């Protein structure tokens, strides 16, 4: 697996990240496998952070901490996007460091 993304951000309500498949034409014909890590801090009590990929929740956390997750996308052609949404319930706020390998 190759490291493809690192981002540190304050999530205020929701954030969207779009990743584009720039490798060989048939690289995503069976889907693309990802492994990720999220370091969540400063989340308010009672709030939940969700990471959603193409409409499917791959991580849900309601406390500060380090979380690992993995997922496979549906088939992707060359230059097709993978949508990653990060949201905090009730338009809440948290700090997050997100890294992905594919």
GROMACS .gro file of C-alpha atoms in nm:
model
  102
    1UNK     CA    1   0.000   0.000   0.000
    2UNK     CA    2   0.111   0.354  -0.071
    3UNK     CA    3   0.045   0.659   0.145
    4UNK     CA    4  -0.183   0.890  -0.052
    5UNK     CA    5  -0.333   1.146   0.187
    6UNK     CA    6  -0.258   1.325   0.513
    7UNK     CA    7  -0.468   1.612   0.636
    8UNK     CA    8  -0.513   1.784   0.972
    9UNK     CA    9  -0.817   2.003   1.008
   10UNK     CA   10  -1.081   2.140   1.238
   11UNK     CA   11  -1.409   1.984   1.131
   12UNK     CA   12  -1.693   2.230   1.180
   13UNK     CA   13  -2.011   2.046   1.088
   14UNK     CA   14  -1.890   1.862   0.780
   15UNK     CA   15  -1.601   1.837   0.533
   16UNK     CA   16  -1.578   1.668   0.192
   17UNK     CA   17  -1.259   1.525   0.041
   18UNK     CA   18  -1.247   1.407  -0.321
   19UNK     CA   19  -0.976   1.164  -0.431
   20UNK     CA   20  -0.921   1.101  -0.803
   21UNK     CA   21  -0.789   0.771  -0.939
   22UNK     CA   22  -0.476   0.875  -1.136
   23UNK     CA   23  -0.317   0.532  -1.178
   24UNK     CA   24  -0.347   0.278  -1.459
   25UNK     CA   25  -0.673   0.259  -1.651
   26UNK     CA   26  -0.781  -0.074  -1.500
   27UNK     CA   27  -0.648  -0.012  -1.149
   28UNK     CA   28  -0.990   0.032  -0.991
   29UNK     CA   29  -1.184  -0.224  -1.194
   30UNK     CA   30  -1.250  -0.434  -0.882
   31UNK     CA   31  -1.265  -0.138  -0.646
   32UNK     CA   32  -0.983   0.034  -0.461
   33UNK     CA   33  -0.872  -0.086  -0.116
   34UNK     CA   34  -0.797   0.179   0.145
   35UNK     CA   35  -0.663   0.165   0.500
   36UNK     CA   36  -0.695   0.475   0.712
   37UNK     CA   37  -0.623   0.627   1.049
   38UNK     CA   38  -0.812   0.910   1.217
   39UNK     CA   39  -0.687   1.091   1.525
   40UNK     CA   40  -0.982   1.275   1.678
   41UNK     CA   41  -0.951   1.533   1.953
   42UNK     CA   42  -1.155   1.807   2.119
   43UNK     CA   43  -1.490   1.646   2.038
   44UNK     CA   44  -1.774   1.771   2.256
   45UNK     CA   45  -1.951   1.529   2.488
   46UNK     CA   46  -2.247   1.369   2.315
   47UNK     CA   47  -2.124   1.439   1.961
   48UNK     CA   48  -2.032   1.170   1.706
   49UNK     CA   49  -1.779   1.193   1.422
   50UNK     CA   50  -1.858   0.991   1.109
   51UNK     CA   51  -1.643   0.913   0.807
   52UNK     CA   52  -1.861   0.821   0.508
   53UNK     CA   53  -1.725   0.693   0.177
   54UNK     CA   54  -1.959   0.692  -0.122
   55UNK     CA   55  -2.260   0.687   0.109
   56UNK     CA   56  -2.132   0.409   0.340
   57UNK     CA   57  -2.016   0.478   0.696
   58UNK     CA   58  -1.666   0.338   0.756
   59UNK     CA   59  -1.595   0.501   1.094
   60UNK     CA   60  -1.810   0.629   1.379
   61UNK     CA   61  -1.655   0.763   1.699
   62UNK     CA   62  -1.788   0.961   1.994
   63UNK     CA   63  -1.472   1.006   2.202
   64UNK     CA   64  -1.125   1.146   2.144
   65UNK     CA   65  -0.878   0.883   2.030
   66UNK     CA   66  -0.694   0.712   1.745
   67UNK     CA   67  -0.906   0.493   1.518
   68UNK     CA   68  -0.814   0.270   1.225
   69UNK     CA   69  -1.051   0.166   0.949
   70UNK     CA   70  -1.048   0.010   0.604
   71UNK     CA   71  -1.281  -0.006   0.308
   72UNK     CA   72  -1.305  -0.102  -0.057
   73UNK     CA   73  -1.475   0.129  -0.302
   74UNK     CA   74  -1.707   0.021  -0.577
   75UNK     CA   75  -1.529  -0.022  -0.916
   76UNK     CA   76  -1.351   0.296  -1.028
   77UNK     CA   77  -1.221   0.387  -1.371
   78UNK     CA   78  -0.931   0.615  -1.449
   79UNK     CA   79  -0.989   0.966  -1.310
   80UNK     CA   80  -1.312   0.871  -1.131
   81UNK     CA   81  -1.351   1.026  -0.787
   82UNK     CA   82  -1.388   0.871  -0.444
   83UNK     CA   83  -1.596   1.097  -0.216
   84UNK     CA   84  -1.506   1.101   0.153
   85UNK     CA   85  -1.734   1.294   0.387
   86UNK     CA   86  -1.647   1.370   0.749
   87UNK     CA   87  -1.920   1.507   0.971
   88UNK     CA   88  -1.989   1.584   1.336
   89UNK     CA   89  -2.346   1.547   1.463
   90UNK     CA   90  -2.549   1.860   1.538
   91UNK     CA   91  -2.303   2.074   1.339
   92UNK     CA   92  -2.050   2.014   1.615
   93UNK     CA   93  -1.674   2.070   1.605
   94UNK     CA   94  -1.368   1.849   1.649
   95UNK     CA   95  -1.006   1.837   1.541
   96UNK     CA   96  -0.901   1.550   1.314
   97UNK     CA   97  -0.587   1.416   1.157
   98UNK     CA   98  -0.680   1.183   0.871
   99UNK     CA   99  -0.437   0.965   0.676
  100UNK     CA  100  -0.509   0.713   0.399
  101UNK     CA  101  -0.311   0.442   0.224
  102UNK     CA  102  -0.425   0.266  -0.095
   0.00000   0.00000   0.00000
